[in-house]
PDB file of C-alpha atoms and ligand atoms in Angstrom:
ATOM      1  CA  UNK A   1     -13.915  -6.569  17.261  1.00 41.00           C
ATOM      2  CA  UNK A   2     -17.422  -7.843  15.815  1.00 43.00           C
ATOM      3  CA  UNK A   3     -17.360  -4.724  13.846  1.00 45.00           C
ATOM      4  CA  UNK A   4     -14.084  -5.099  12.861  1.00 45.00           C
ATOM      5  CA  UNK A   5     -14.481  -8.646  11.435  1.00 51.00           C
ATOM      6  CA  UNK A   6     -17.328  -7.208   9.418  1.00 89.00           C
ATOM      7  CA  UNK A   7     -15.514  -4.406   7.336  1.00 98.00           C
ATOM      8  CA  UNK A   8     -12.303  -5.719   7.117  1.00 98.00           C
ATOM      9  CA  UNK A   9     -11.248  -9.762   7.122  1.00 98.00           C
ATOM     10  CA  UNK A  10      -7.927 -10.760   8.350  1.00 98.00           C
ATOM     11  CA  UNK A  11      -6.665 -14.095   7.634  1.00 98.00           C
ATOM     12  CA  UNK A  12      -3.333 -15.710   8.323  1.00 98.00           C
ATOM     13  CA  UNK A  13      -1.259 -18.134   5.893  1.00 97.00           C
ATOM     14  CA  UNK A  14       2.039 -18.911   7.701  1.00 97.00           C
ATOM     15  CA  UNK A  15       3.784 -15.562   8.253  1.00 97.00           C
ATOM     16  CA  UNK A  16       1.266 -13.483   5.640  1.00 98.00           C
ATOM     17  CA  UNK A  17      -1.401 -11.711   6.788  1.00 98.00           C
ATOM     18  CA  UNK A  18      -4.408 -10.860   4.422  1.00 98.00           C
ATOM     19  CA  UNK A  19      -6.618  -8.171   4.971  1.00 98.00           C
ATOM     20  CA  UNK A  20      -9.581  -7.899   2.883  1.00 98.00           C
ATOM     21  CA  UNK A  21     -11.483  -4.755   2.618  1.00 98.00           C
ATOM     22  CA  UNK A  22     -14.989  -6.139   3.393  1.00 98.00           C
ATOM     23  CA  UNK A  23     -17.872  -3.215   2.297  1.00 98.00           C
ATOM     24  CA  UNK A  24     -18.559  -4.915  -1.179  1.00 98.00           C
ATOM     25  CA  UNK A  25     -22.100  -3.176  -1.365  1.00 96.00           C
ATOM     26  CA  UNK A  26     -20.323   0.072  -1.143  1.00 97.00           C
ATOM     27  CA  UNK A  27     -17.286  -1.100  -3.320  1.00 98.00           C
ATOM     28  CA  UNK A  28     -15.129  -0.918  -0.015  1.00 98.00           C
ATOM     29  CA  UNK A  29     -15.375   2.383   0.605  1.00 98.00           C
ATOM     30  CA  UNK A  30     -14.044   4.209   3.611  1.00 98.00           C
ATOM     31  CA  UNK A  31     -16.038   4.838   6.140  1.00 97.00           C
ATOM     32  CA  UNK A  32     -15.255   5.380   9.868  1.00 96.00           C
ATOM     33  CA  UNK A  33     -15.730   2.018  10.748  1.00 96.00           C
ATOM     34  CA  UNK A  34     -13.743   0.430   8.045  1.00 98.00           C
ATOM     35  CA  UNK A  35     -11.100   2.877   8.976  1.00 98.00           C
ATOM     36  CA  UNK A  36     -10.831   1.932  12.821  1.00 97.00           C
ATOM     37  CA  UNK A  37     -10.950  -1.939  11.594  1.00 98.00           C
ATOM     38  CA  UNK A  38      -8.166  -1.103   9.209  1.00 98.00           C
ATOM     39  CA  UNK A  39      -5.983   0.469  11.314  1.00 98.00           C
ATOM     40  CA  UNK A  40      -6.501  -1.982  14.350  1.00 98.00           C
ATOM     41  CA  UNK A  41      -5.812  -4.821  11.924  1.00 98.00           C
ATOM     42  CA  UNK A  42      -2.391  -2.950  10.683  1.00 98.00           C
ATOM     43  CA  UNK A  43      -1.644  -2.015  14.316  1.00 98.00           C
ATOM     44  CA  UNK A  44      -1.765  -5.733  15.311  1.00 98.00           C
ATOM     45  CA  UNK A  45       0.047  -6.986  12.082  1.00 98.00           C
ATOM     46  CA  UNK A  46       2.968  -4.668  12.469  1.00 98.00           C
ATOM     47  CA  UNK A  47       3.153  -5.624  16.460  1.00 98.00           C
ATOM     48  CA  UNK A  48       3.540  -9.477  15.676  1.00 97.00           C
ATOM     49  CA  UNK A  49       6.678 -10.683  15.122  1.00 95.00           C
ATOM     50  CA  UNK A  50       5.353 -13.768  13.195  1.00 96.00           C
ATOM     51  CA  UNK A  51       4.022 -11.632  10.698  1.00 97.00           C
ATOM     52  CA  UNK A  52       6.499 -11.008   7.833  1.00 97.00           C
ATOM     53  CA  UNK A  53       4.490  -9.577   4.960  1.00 98.00           C
ATOM     54  CA  UNK A  54       1.028  -8.058   4.730  1.00 98.00           C
ATOM     55  CA  UNK A  55      -1.375  -8.174   1.627  1.00 98.00           C
ATOM     56  CA  UNK A  56      -4.104  -5.998   1.303  1.00 98.00           C
ATOM     57  CA  UNK A  57      -7.184  -7.069  -0.855  1.00 98.00           C
ATOM     58  CA  UNK A  58     -10.812  -6.234  -1.584  1.00 98.00           C
ATOM     59  CA  UNK A  59     -13.995  -8.159  -1.311  1.00 98.00           C
ATOM     60  CA  UNK A  60     -16.208  -8.433  -4.370  1.00 98.00           C
ATOM     61  CA  UNK A  61     -15.800  -6.326  -7.965  1.00 98.00           C
ATOM     62  CA  UNK A  62     -13.992  -3.470  -6.357  1.00 98.00           C
ATOM     63  CA  UNK A  63     -10.684  -2.688  -4.368  1.00 98.00           C
ATOM     64  CA  UNK A  64     -11.885   0.474  -3.042  1.00 98.00           C
ATOM     65  CA  UNK A  65     -13.709   3.250  -4.138  1.00 98.00           C
ATOM     66  CA  UNK A  66     -12.084   5.728  -1.904  1.00 98.00           C
ATOM     67  CA  UNK A  67     -13.918   7.701   0.776  1.00 97.00           C
ATOM     68  CA  UNK A  68     -17.676   6.899   1.392  1.00 97.00           C
ATOM     69  CA  UNK A  69     -19.308  10.104   0.084  1.00 95.00           C
ATOM     70  CA  UNK A  70     -22.586   9.120   1.553  1.00 93.00           C
ATOM     71  CA  UNK A  71     -20.587   9.284   5.073  1.00 91.00           C
ATOM     72  CA  UNK A  72     -22.017  11.847   7.224  1.00 86.00           C
ATOM     73  CA  UNK A  73     -18.257  13.016   8.025  1.00 82.00           C
ATOM     74  CA  UNK A  74     -17.806  14.183   4.400  1.00 88.00           C
ATOM     75  CA  UNK A  75     -21.519  14.765   3.200  1.00 86.00           C
ATOM     76  CA  UNK A  76     -22.281  18.150   2.265  1.00 85.00           C
ATOM     77  CA  UNK A  77     -25.034  19.963   4.447  1.00 86.00           C
ATOM     78  CA  UNK A  78     -28.868  19.390   2.961  1.00 84.00           C
ATOM     79  CA  UNK A  79     -29.332  22.908   4.670  1.00 87.00           C
ATOM     80  CA  UNK A  80     -27.084  25.734   3.167  1.00 83.00           C
ATOM     81  CA  UNK A  81     -27.425  27.443   6.344  1.00 89.00           C
ATOM     82  CA  UNK A  82     -25.455  24.426   8.105  1.00 88.00           C
ATOM     83  CA  UNK A  83     -21.892  24.327   7.970  1.00 88.00           C
ATOM     84  CA  UNK A  84     -19.622  22.369   5.146  1.00 87.00           C
ATOM     85  CA  UNK A  85     -17.948  19.247   6.547  1.00 89.00           C
ATOM     86  CA  UNK A  86     -14.449  19.626   7.616  1.00 92.00           C
ATOM     87  CA  UNK A  87     -12.635  17.190   5.140  1.00 93.00           C
ATOM     88  CA  UNK A  88      -8.973  18.600   6.362  1.00 95.00           C
ATOM     89  CA  UNK A  89      -9.870  16.955   9.878  1.00 94.00           C
ATOM     90  CA  UNK A  90     -10.756  13.613   8.009  1.00 95.00           C
ATOM     91  CA  UNK A  91      -7.550  13.823   6.309  1.00 96.00           C
ATOM     92  CA  UNK A  92      -5.624  14.458   9.031  1.00 97.00           C
ATOM     93  CA  UNK A  93      -7.483  12.300  11.466  1.00 97.00           C
ATOM     94  CA  UNK A  94      -7.659   9.371   8.973  1.00 97.00           C
ATOM     95  CA  UNK A  95      -5.875   9.269   5.743  1.00 98.00           C
ATOM     96  CA  UNK A  96      -2.652  10.700   6.899  1.00 98.00           C
ATOM     97  CA  UNK A  97      -2.347   8.293   9.590  1.00 98.00           C
ATOM     98  CA  UNK A  98      -3.081   5.380   7.322  1.00 98.00           C
ATOM     99  CA  UNK A  99      -0.572   6.232   4.697  1.00 98.00           C
ATOM    100  CA  UNK A 100       2.348   7.466   7.241  1.00 98.00           C
ATOM    101  CA  UNK A 101       1.339   3.555   8.970  1.00 98.00           C
ATOM    102  CA  UNK A 102       2.254   2.160   5.379  1.00 98.00           C
ATOM    103  CA  UNK A 103       5.354   4.408   4.632  1.00 96.00           C
ATOM    104  CA  UNK A 104       6.851   3.038   8.146  1.00 95.00           C
ATOM    105  CA  UNK A 105       5.622  -0.399   8.092  1.00 97.00           C
ATOM    106  CA  UNK A 106       8.042  -2.720   9.610  1.00 95.00           C
ATOM    107  CA  UNK A 107       7.180  -5.466   7.060  1.00 97.00           C
ATOM    108  CA  UNK A 108       6.414  -5.288   3.153  1.00 98.00           C
ATOM    109  CA  UNK A 109       3.091  -4.713   2.154  1.00 98.00           C
ATOM    110  CA  UNK A 110       1.461  -5.814  -1.267  1.00 98.00           C
ATOM    111  CA  UNK A 111      -1.818  -4.436  -2.739  1.00 98.00           C
ATOM    112  CA  UNK A 112      -3.545  -6.776  -4.704  1.00 98.00           C
ATOM    113  CA  UNK A 113      -5.873  -4.662  -6.831  1.00 98.00           C
ATOM    114  CA  UNK A 114      -9.308  -6.748  -8.138  1.00 97.00           C
ATOM    115  CA  UNK A 115     -11.314  -4.151  -9.331  1.00 98.00           C
ATOM    116  CA  UNK A 116     -11.378  -0.211  -9.546  1.00 98.00           C
ATOM    117  CA  UNK A 117      -9.137   1.562  -6.992  1.00 98.00           C
ATOM    118  CA  UNK A 118     -10.655   5.210  -6.809  1.00 98.00           C
ATOM    119  CA  UNK A 119      -9.772   8.272  -4.936  1.00 98.00           C
ATOM    120  CA  UNK A 120      -8.008   7.458  -1.602  1.00 98.00           C
ATOM    121  CA  UNK A 121      -8.687   3.939  -2.503  1.00 98.00           C
ATOM    122  CA  UNK A 122      -6.141   4.129  -5.331  1.00 98.00           C
ATOM    123  CA  UNK A 123      -3.349   6.019  -3.196  1.00 98.00           C
ATOM    124  CA  UNK A 124      -4.146   3.611  -0.437  1.00 98.00           C
ATOM    125  CA  UNK A 125      -2.957   1.086  -2.648  1.00 98.00           C
ATOM    126  CA  UNK A 126      -0.089   3.175  -4.157  1.00 98.00           C
ATOM    127  CA  UNK A 127       1.173   3.336  -0.333  1.00 98.00           C
ATOM    128  CA  UNK A 128       2.052  -0.261  -0.630  1.00 98.00           C
ATOM    129  CA  UNK A 129       5.429  -1.632  -1.716  1.00 98.00           C
ATOM    130  CA  UNK A 130       4.146  -3.744  -4.247  1.00 98.00           C
ATOM    131  CA  UNK A 131       1.069  -3.275  -6.314  1.00 98.00           C
ATOM    132  CA  UNK A 132      -0.223  -6.318  -8.517  1.00 98.00           C
ATOM    133  CA  UNK A 133      -3.422  -5.840 -10.136  1.00 98.00           C
ATOM    134  CA  UNK A 134      -5.866  -7.944 -12.035  1.00 98.00           C
ATOM    135  CA  UNK A 135      -6.288  -7.246 -15.999  1.00 98.00           C
ATOM    136  CA  UNK A 136      -9.432  -5.932 -15.274  1.00 98.00           C
ATOM    137  CA  UNK A 137      -8.708  -3.575 -12.545  1.00 98.00           C
ATOM    138  CA  UNK A 138      -8.241   0.264 -12.999  1.00 98.00           C
ATOM    139  CA  UNK A 139      -6.895   3.060 -11.095  1.00 98.00           C
ATOM    140  CA  UNK A 140      -9.090   6.421 -10.905  1.00 98.00           C
ATOM    141  CA  UNK A 141      -7.925   9.914  -9.364  1.00 98.00           C
ATOM    142  CA  UNK A 142     -11.319  10.824  -8.869  1.00 98.00           C
ATOM    143  CA  UNK A 143     -10.742  13.824  -6.842  1.00 98.00           C
ATOM    144  CA  UNK A 144     -11.169  16.827  -9.482  1.00 98.00           C
ATOM    145  CA  UNK A 145     -14.393  15.002 -10.478  1.00 96.00           C
ATOM    146  CA  UNK A 146     -15.814  16.339  -6.867  1.00 96.00           C
ATOM    147  CA  UNK A 147     -13.815  19.311  -6.641  1.00 96.00           C
ATOM    148  CA  UNK A 148     -10.945  18.081  -4.463  1.00 97.00           C
ATOM    149  CA  UNK A 149      -7.020  17.436  -5.133  1.00 98.00           C
ATOM    150  CA  UNK A 150      -5.508  13.795  -4.781  1.00 98.00           C
ATOM    151  CA  UNK A 151      -4.978  12.768  -1.088  1.00 98.00           C
ATOM    152  CA  UNK A 152      -3.741   9.863   0.793  1.00 98.00           C
ATOM    153  CA  UNK A 153      -0.530  10.664  -0.423  1.00 98.00           C
ATOM    154  CA  UNK A 154      -1.339  11.396  -3.861  1.00 98.00           C
ATOM    155  CA  UNK A 155       0.264  14.564  -4.632  1.00 98.00           C
ATOM    156  CA  UNK A 156       3.635  13.021  -3.343  1.00 97.00           C
ATOM    157  CA  UNK A 157       3.311   9.264  -4.654  1.00 98.00           C
ATOM    158  CA  UNK A 158       2.068  10.459  -8.125  1.00 98.00           C
ATOM    159  CA  UNK A 159       4.555  12.052  -9.734  1.00 98.00           C
ATOM    160  CA  UNK A 160       7.203   9.836  -8.059  1.00 96.00           C
ATOM    161  CA  UNK A 161       5.716   6.646  -9.204  1.00 97.00           C
ATOM    162  CA  UNK A 162       4.734   7.503 -12.908  1.00 98.00           C
ATOM    163  CA  UNK A 163       6.629  11.069 -13.601  1.00 97.00           C
ATOM    164  CA  UNK A 164       5.059  14.287 -13.384  1.00 98.00           C
ATOM    165  CA  UNK A 165       3.416  14.291 -17.070  1.00 98.00           C
ATOM    166  CA  UNK A 166       1.402  11.151 -16.224  1.00 98.00           C
ATOM    167  CA  UNK A 167       0.533  12.218 -12.678  1.00 98.00           C
ATOM    168  CA  UNK A 168      -0.495  15.600 -14.025  1.00 98.00           C
ATOM    169  CA  UNK A 169      -2.968  13.930 -16.546  1.00 98.00           C
ATOM    170  CA  UNK A 170      -4.171  11.345 -14.054  1.00 98.00           C
ATOM    171  CA  UNK A 171      -4.959  13.779 -11.635  1.00 98.00           C
ATOM    172  CA  UNK A 172      -6.546  16.534 -13.584  1.00 98.00           C
ATOM    173  CA  UNK A 173      -8.519  14.809 -16.149  1.00 98.00           C
ATOM    174  CA  UNK A 174      -9.478  11.742 -13.547  1.00 98.00           C
ATOM    175  CA  UNK A 175      -9.550   9.327 -16.437  1.00 98.00           C
ATOM    176  CA  UNK A 176      -9.721   5.729 -15.236  1.00 98.00           C
ATOM    177  CA  UNK A 177      -6.464   4.150 -15.890  1.00 98.00           C
ATOM    178  CA  UNK A 178      -6.574   0.389 -16.994  1.00 98.00           C
ATOM    179  CA  UNK A 179      -4.179  -1.755 -15.105  1.00 98.00           C
ATOM    180  CA  UNK A 180      -2.205  -2.686 -17.878  1.00 98.00           C
ATOM    181  CA  UNK A 181      -1.428   1.072 -18.611  1.00 98.00           C
ATOM    182  CA  UNK A 182      -0.621   1.436 -15.227  1.00 98.00           C
ATOM    183  CA  UNK A 183       1.799  -1.079 -15.299  1.00 98.00           C
ATOM    184  CA  UNK A 184       3.369   0.600 -18.467  1.00 98.00           C
ATOM    185  CA  UNK A 185       3.753   3.667 -16.939  1.00 98.00           C
ATOM    186  CA  UNK A 186       5.279   2.504 -13.836  1.00 98.00           C
ATOM    187  CA  UNK A 187       2.351   3.265 -11.505  1.00 98.00           C
ATOM    188  CA  UNK A 188       2.237   0.024 -10.111  1.00 98.00           C
ATOM    189  CA  UNK A 189       4.489  -3.247 -10.324  1.00 98.00           C
ATOM    190  CA  UNK A 190       2.451  -5.757 -12.413  1.00 98.00           C
ATOM    191  CA  UNK A 191      -0.623  -6.644 -13.646  1.00 98.00           C
ATOM    192  CA  UNK A 192      -1.831 -10.411 -14.161  1.00 98.00           C
ATOM    193  CA  UNK A 193      -4.960 -12.263 -15.110  1.00 98.00           C
ATOM    194  CA  UNK A 194      -7.839 -11.840 -13.399  1.00 98.00           C
ATOM    195  CA  UNK A 195      -8.100 -15.442 -11.884  1.00 98.00           C
ATOM    196  CA  UNK A 196      -4.199 -15.369 -11.122  1.00 98.00           C
ATOM    197  CA  UNK A 197      -4.115 -12.215  -9.080  1.00 98.00           C
ATOM    198  CA  UNK A 198      -4.979 -13.917  -5.596  1.00 98.00           C
ATOM    199  CA  UNK A 199      -2.403 -16.628  -5.951  1.00 98.00           C
ATOM    200  CA  UNK A 200       0.269 -14.115  -7.615  1.00 98.00           C
ATOM    201  CA  UNK A 201      -0.115 -11.848  -4.527  1.00 98.00           C
ATOM    202  CA  UNK A 202       0.326 -14.788  -1.865  1.00 98.00           C
ATOM    203  CA  UNK A 203       2.971 -16.316  -3.552  1.00 98.00           C
ATOM    204  CA  UNK A 204       4.839 -12.929  -3.660  1.00 98.00           C
ATOM    205  CA  UNK A 205       4.061 -12.475  -0.317  1.00 98.00           C
ATOM    206  CA  UNK A 206       5.293 -15.773   0.622  1.00 98.00           C
ATOM    207  CA  UNK A 207       8.579 -15.147  -1.139  1.00 97.00           C
ATOM    208  CA  UNK A 208       9.045 -11.613   0.493  1.00 97.00           C
ATOM    209  CA  UNK A 209       8.246 -13.674   4.015  1.00 97.00           C
ATOM    210  CA  UNK A 210      10.870 -16.002   3.525  1.00 95.00           C
ATOM    211  CA  UNK A 211      13.785 -13.239   2.752  1.00 96.00           C
ATOM    212  CA  UNK A 212      15.888 -11.775   5.549  1.00 96.00           C
ATOM    213  CA  UNK A 213      13.622  -9.216   7.323  1.00 95.00           C
ATOM    214  CA  UNK A 214      16.337  -6.641   8.247  1.00 95.00           C
ATOM    215  CA  UNK A 215      17.446  -6.444   4.741  1.00 97.00           C
ATOM    216  CA  UNK A 216      14.162  -5.738   3.342  1.00 97.00           C
ATOM    217  CA  UNK A 217      13.279  -3.302   6.206  1.00 96.00           C
ATOM    218  CA  UNK A 218      16.435  -1.669   5.620  1.00 97.00           C
ATOM    219  CA  UNK A 219      15.989  -1.232   1.600  1.00 97.00           C
ATOM    220  CA  UNK A 220      12.533   0.299   2.221  1.00 96.00           C
ATOM    221  CA  UNK A 221      13.853   2.745   4.792  1.00 95.00           C
ATOM    222  CA  UNK A 222      16.880   3.356   2.386  1.00 97.00           C
ATOM    223  CA  UNK A 223      14.226   4.142  -0.487  1.00 95.00           C
ATOM    224  CA  UNK A 224      12.363   6.492   1.467  1.00 93.00           C
ATOM    225  CA  UNK A 225      15.680   8.338   2.889  1.00 95.00           C
ATOM    226  CA  UNK A 226      17.066   8.592  -0.321  1.00 96.00           C
ATOM    227  CA  UNK A 227      14.482  10.690  -1.607  1.00 91.00           C
ATOM    228  CA  UNK A 228      15.643  13.535   0.228  1.00 92.00           C
ATOM    229  CA  UNK A 229      19.414  12.884  -0.713  1.00 97.00           C
ATOM    230  CA  UNK A 230      22.103  13.878  -2.788  1.00 98.00           C
ATOM    231  CA  UNK A 231      23.513  10.978  -4.820  1.00 98.00           C
ATOM    232  CA  UNK A 232      26.970  11.338  -2.276  1.00 98.00           C
ATOM    233  CA  UNK A 233      24.737  10.992   0.865  1.00 98.00           C
ATOM    234  CA  UNK A 234      22.917   8.324  -0.621  1.00 98.00           C
ATOM    235  CA  UNK A 235      26.218   6.211  -1.206  1.00 98.00           C
ATOM    236  CA  UNK A 236      27.389   6.865   2.007  1.00 98.00           C
ATOM    237  CA  UNK A 237      23.811   6.009   3.628  1.00 98.00           C
ATOM    238  CA  UNK A 238      24.600   2.568   1.298  1.00 98.00           C
ATOM    239  CA  UNK A 239      28.184   2.013   2.902  1.00 98.00           C
ATOM    240  CA  UNK A 240      26.822   2.352   6.383  1.00 98.00           C
ATOM    241  CA  UNK A 241      23.848   0.053   5.885  1.00 98.00           C
ATOM    242  CA  UNK A 242      26.119  -2.419   3.964  1.00 97.00           C
ATOM    243  CA  UNK A 243      28.473  -2.341   7.015  1.00 97.00           C
ATOM    244  CA  UNK A 244      25.976  -3.107   9.492  1.00 96.00           C
ATOM    245  CA  UNK A 245      24.141  -5.818   7.355  1.00 97.00           C
ATOM    246  CA  UNK A 246      27.631  -7.344   6.191  1.00 97.00           C
ATOM    247  CA  UNK A 247      27.861  -8.274   9.881  1.00 96.00           C
ATOM    248  CA  UNK A 248      24.936 -10.217  10.035  1.00 96.00           C
ATOM    249  CA  UNK A 249      24.259 -14.006  10.491  1.00 95.00           C
ATOM    250  CA  UNK A 250      21.942 -13.635   7.393  1.00 96.00           C
ATOM    251  CA  UNK A 251      24.555 -12.188   5.304  1.00 96.00           C
ATOM    252  CA  UNK A 252      27.057 -15.164   6.296  1.00 96.00           C
ATOM    253  CA  UNK A 253      24.148 -17.470   5.534  1.00 95.00           C
ATOM    254  CA  UNK A 254      23.145 -15.953   2.174  1.00 96.00           C
ATOM    255  CA  UNK A 255      26.640 -16.008   0.685  1.00 97.00           C
ATOM    256  CA  UNK A 256      27.394 -19.577   2.337  1.00 97.00           C
ATOM    257  CA  UNK A 257      23.986 -20.988   0.645  1.00 96.00           C
ATOM    258  CA  UNK A 258      24.946 -19.502  -2.623  1.00 96.00           C
ATOM    259  CA  UNK A 259      28.499 -21.158  -2.745  1.00 97.00           C
ATOM    260  CA  UNK A 260      27.460 -24.602  -1.232  1.00 97.00           C
ATOM    261  CA  UNK A 261      24.400 -24.288  -4.037  1.00 97.00           C
ATOM    262  CA  UNK A 262      21.870 -24.952  -1.271  1.00 96.00           C
ATOM    263  CA  UNK A 263      18.662 -23.021  -0.446  1.00 93.00           C
ATOM    264  CA  UNK A 264      19.244 -20.473   2.215  1.00 94.00           C
ATOM    265  CA  UNK A 265      17.910 -20.412   6.030  1.00 92.00           C
ATOM    266  CA  UNK A 266      17.583 -17.037   7.180  1.00 93.00           C
ATOM    267  CA  UNK A 267      16.898 -16.443  10.804  1.00 91.00           C
ATOM    268  CA  UNK A 268      17.022 -12.367  10.955  1.00 88.00           C
ATOM    269  CA  UNK A 269      20.063 -12.391  13.071  1.00 90.00           C
TER     270      UNK A 269
HETATM  271  O1  LIG B 301     -15.178  14.542   1.260  1.00 92.83           O
HETATM  272  C1  LIG B 301     -14.292  13.500   0.692  1.00 92.83           C
HETATM  273  O2  LIG B 301     -14.586  12.789  -0.324  1.00 92.83           O
HETATM  274  C2  LIG B 301     -13.025  13.717   1.474  1.00 92.83           C
HETATM  275  C3  LIG B 301     -12.394  12.240   1.226  1.00 92.83           C
HETATM  276  C4  LIG B 301     -11.383  12.633   0.038  1.00 92.83           C
HETATM  277  C5  LIG B 301     -10.910  10.817  -0.320  1.00 92.83           C
HETATM  278  C6  LIG B 301     -11.517  10.580  -1.390  1.00 92.83           C
HETATM  279  O3  LIG B 301     -11.395   9.085  -1.703  1.00 92.83           O
HETATM  280  S1  LIG B 301     -12.437  11.403  -2.561  1.00 92.83           S
HETATM  281  C7  LIG B 301     -12.747  10.291  -3.667  1.00 92.83           C
HETATM  282  C8  LIG B 301     -13.964   9.646  -3.235  1.00 92.83           C
HETATM  283  N1  LIG B 301     -14.479   8.650  -4.493  1.00 92.83           N
HETATM  284  C9  LIG B 301     -15.071   8.786  -5.582  1.00 92.83           C
HETATM  285  O4  LIG B 301     -15.258  10.122  -5.834  1.00 92.83           O
HETATM  286  C10 LIG B 301     -15.260   7.727  -6.487  1.00 92.83           C
HETATM  287  C11 LIG B 301     -16.974   7.511  -6.520  1.00 92.83           C
HETATM  288  N2  LIG B 301     -17.143   6.494  -7.433  1.00 92.83           N
HETATM  289  C12 LIG B 301     -17.117   6.220  -9.002  1.00 92.83           C
HETATM  290  O5  LIG B 301     -16.564   7.095  -9.392  1.00 92.83           O
HETATM  291  C13 LIG B 301     -17.721   4.888  -9.325  1.00 92.83           C
HETATM  292  O6  LIG B 301     -18.629   4.498  -8.304  1.00 92.83           O
HETATM  293  C14 LIG B 301     -16.646   3.795  -9.536  1.00 92.83           C
HETATM  294  C15 LIG B 301     -15.769   4.352 -10.697  1.00 92.83           C
HETATM  295  C16 LIG B 301     -15.581   3.772  -8.271  1.00 92.83           C
HETATM  296  C17 LIG B 301     -17.144   2.501  -9.815  1.00 92.83           C
HETATM  297  O7  LIG B 301     -17.949   3.023 -11.003  1.00 92.83           O
HETATM  298  P1  LIG B 301     -19.147   1.859 -11.392  1.00 92.83           P
HETATM  299  O8  LIG B 301     -19.951   2.148 -12.444  1.00 92.83           O
HETATM  300  O9  LIG B 301     -18.524   0.299 -11.434  1.00 92.83           O
HETATM  301  O10 LIG B 301     -19.970   1.821  -9.943  1.00 92.83           O
HETATM  302  P2  LIG B 301     -21.167   2.514  -9.390  1.00 92.83           P
HETATM  303  O11 LIG B 301     -22.485   2.117 -10.152  1.00 92.83           O
HETATM  304  O12 LIG B 301     -20.831   4.094  -9.842  1.00 92.83           O
HETATM  305  O13 LIG B 301     -21.043   2.068  -7.959  1.00 92.83           O
HETATM  306  C18 LIG B 301     -21.940   1.040  -7.460  1.00 92.83           C
HETATM  307  C19 LIG B 301     -22.617   1.365  -6.240  1.00 92.83           C
HETATM  308  O14 LIG B 301     -21.335   2.020  -5.396  1.00 92.83           O
HETATM  309  C20 LIG B 301     -23.332   2.651  -6.422  1.00 92.83           C
HETATM  310  O15 LIG B 301     -24.334   2.177  -5.137  1.00 92.83           O
HETATM  311  P3  LIG B 301     -25.676   2.108  -5.885  1.00 92.83           P
HETATM  312  O16 LIG B 301     -26.332   2.898  -6.912  1.00 92.83           O
HETATM  313  O17 LIG B 301     -25.943   0.516  -6.211  1.00 92.83           O
HETATM  314  O18 LIG B 301     -26.566   1.879  -4.521  1.00 92.83           O
HETATM  315  C21 LIG B 301     -22.464   3.713  -5.797  1.00 92.83           C
HETATM  316  O19 LIG B 301     -23.255   5.013  -5.358  1.00 92.83           O
HETATM  317  C22 LIG B 301     -21.627   3.267  -4.698  1.00 92.83           C
HETATM  318  N3  LIG B 301     -20.448   3.908  -4.799  1.00 92.83           N
HETATM  319  C23 LIG B 301     -19.485   3.721  -5.542  1.00 92.83           C
HETATM  320  N4  LIG B 301     -18.230   4.616  -5.158  1.00 92.83           N
HETATM  321  C24 LIG B 301     -18.709   5.004  -3.910  1.00 92.83           C
HETATM  322  C25 LIG B 301     -20.321   4.545  -3.417  1.00 92.83           C
HETATM  323  N5  LIG B 301     -20.868   4.982  -2.518  1.00 92.83           N
HETATM  324  C26 LIG B 301     -20.295   5.799  -1.545  1.00 92.83           C
HETATM  325  N6  LIG B 301     -18.847   6.277  -1.700  1.00 92.83           N
HETATM  326  C27 LIG B 301     -18.294   6.009  -3.032  1.00 92.83           C
HETATM  327  N7  LIG B 301     -16.841   6.537  -2.915  1.00 92.83           N
END
């Protein structure tokens, strides 16, 4: 656990768990150690019923520069007679489980992007439910510049979030997209002043943590499922979910609190 503590810092404030990528000397780029630490921290947060929201942040001046290109797992061989690295194995073994973990995460996730988010680092952030970025942050699909395709879910996420035209330009040209522009095209939720970023991320996480967790979980699952459905199927799904949630104590509490003009007290029942 000592290594885990070095590459990913973990802090709990109330029901909010904050995980901070902590390899600032390499712009928090992913190596094997940080992958392991991140995964074990995410698994611990997912298994802890006291955690109701997770915030992901980066230490230092960057959020995450993607794969650490100096990692022996991906470094091209110095001698041409040696076999090239199997980057596919890295994607299957590391980035796919990470993206799927976030996709199925039991509670909402918030990315607080404090500086550049490049390559898999950008798409790692975009896998979170809400992405908030500091005004000086940027998003960079760095892949084409090193002869690769967007990974960590980029091919799936980018067109869905920003539309095919924007996604294609971002992926093919690999230009840095400033945070304000990322917000404008719908790639991220919002852009805030740099010095307000940490506070905004914690405040929105605390709000999420106070909401009825079953409703939030079903909303996130429904969005994912609706992606593969017709409108009619989505409407049927919504009816089934509302039938189920409409019988919950939290629904009674929410409506009761509304008419009593008092704050609700949700209990996840
Ligand atoms: O094989 C595979 O790659 C498979 C995996 C794929 C998933 C991916 O994520 S592919 C994409 C990998 N990431 C990149 O290609 C981004 C490379 N980095 C950059 O383009 C730039 O560094 C940034 C735009 C992110 C930041 O630019 P800038 O000017 O602010 O900083 P810098 O001077 O370029 O970088 C600062 C240091 O961080 C520097 O080290 P030094 O010279 O001070 O000792 C630089 O080498 C290091 N660094 C930045 N990114 C990486 C990195 N070291 C290792 N891996 C990195 N990805």
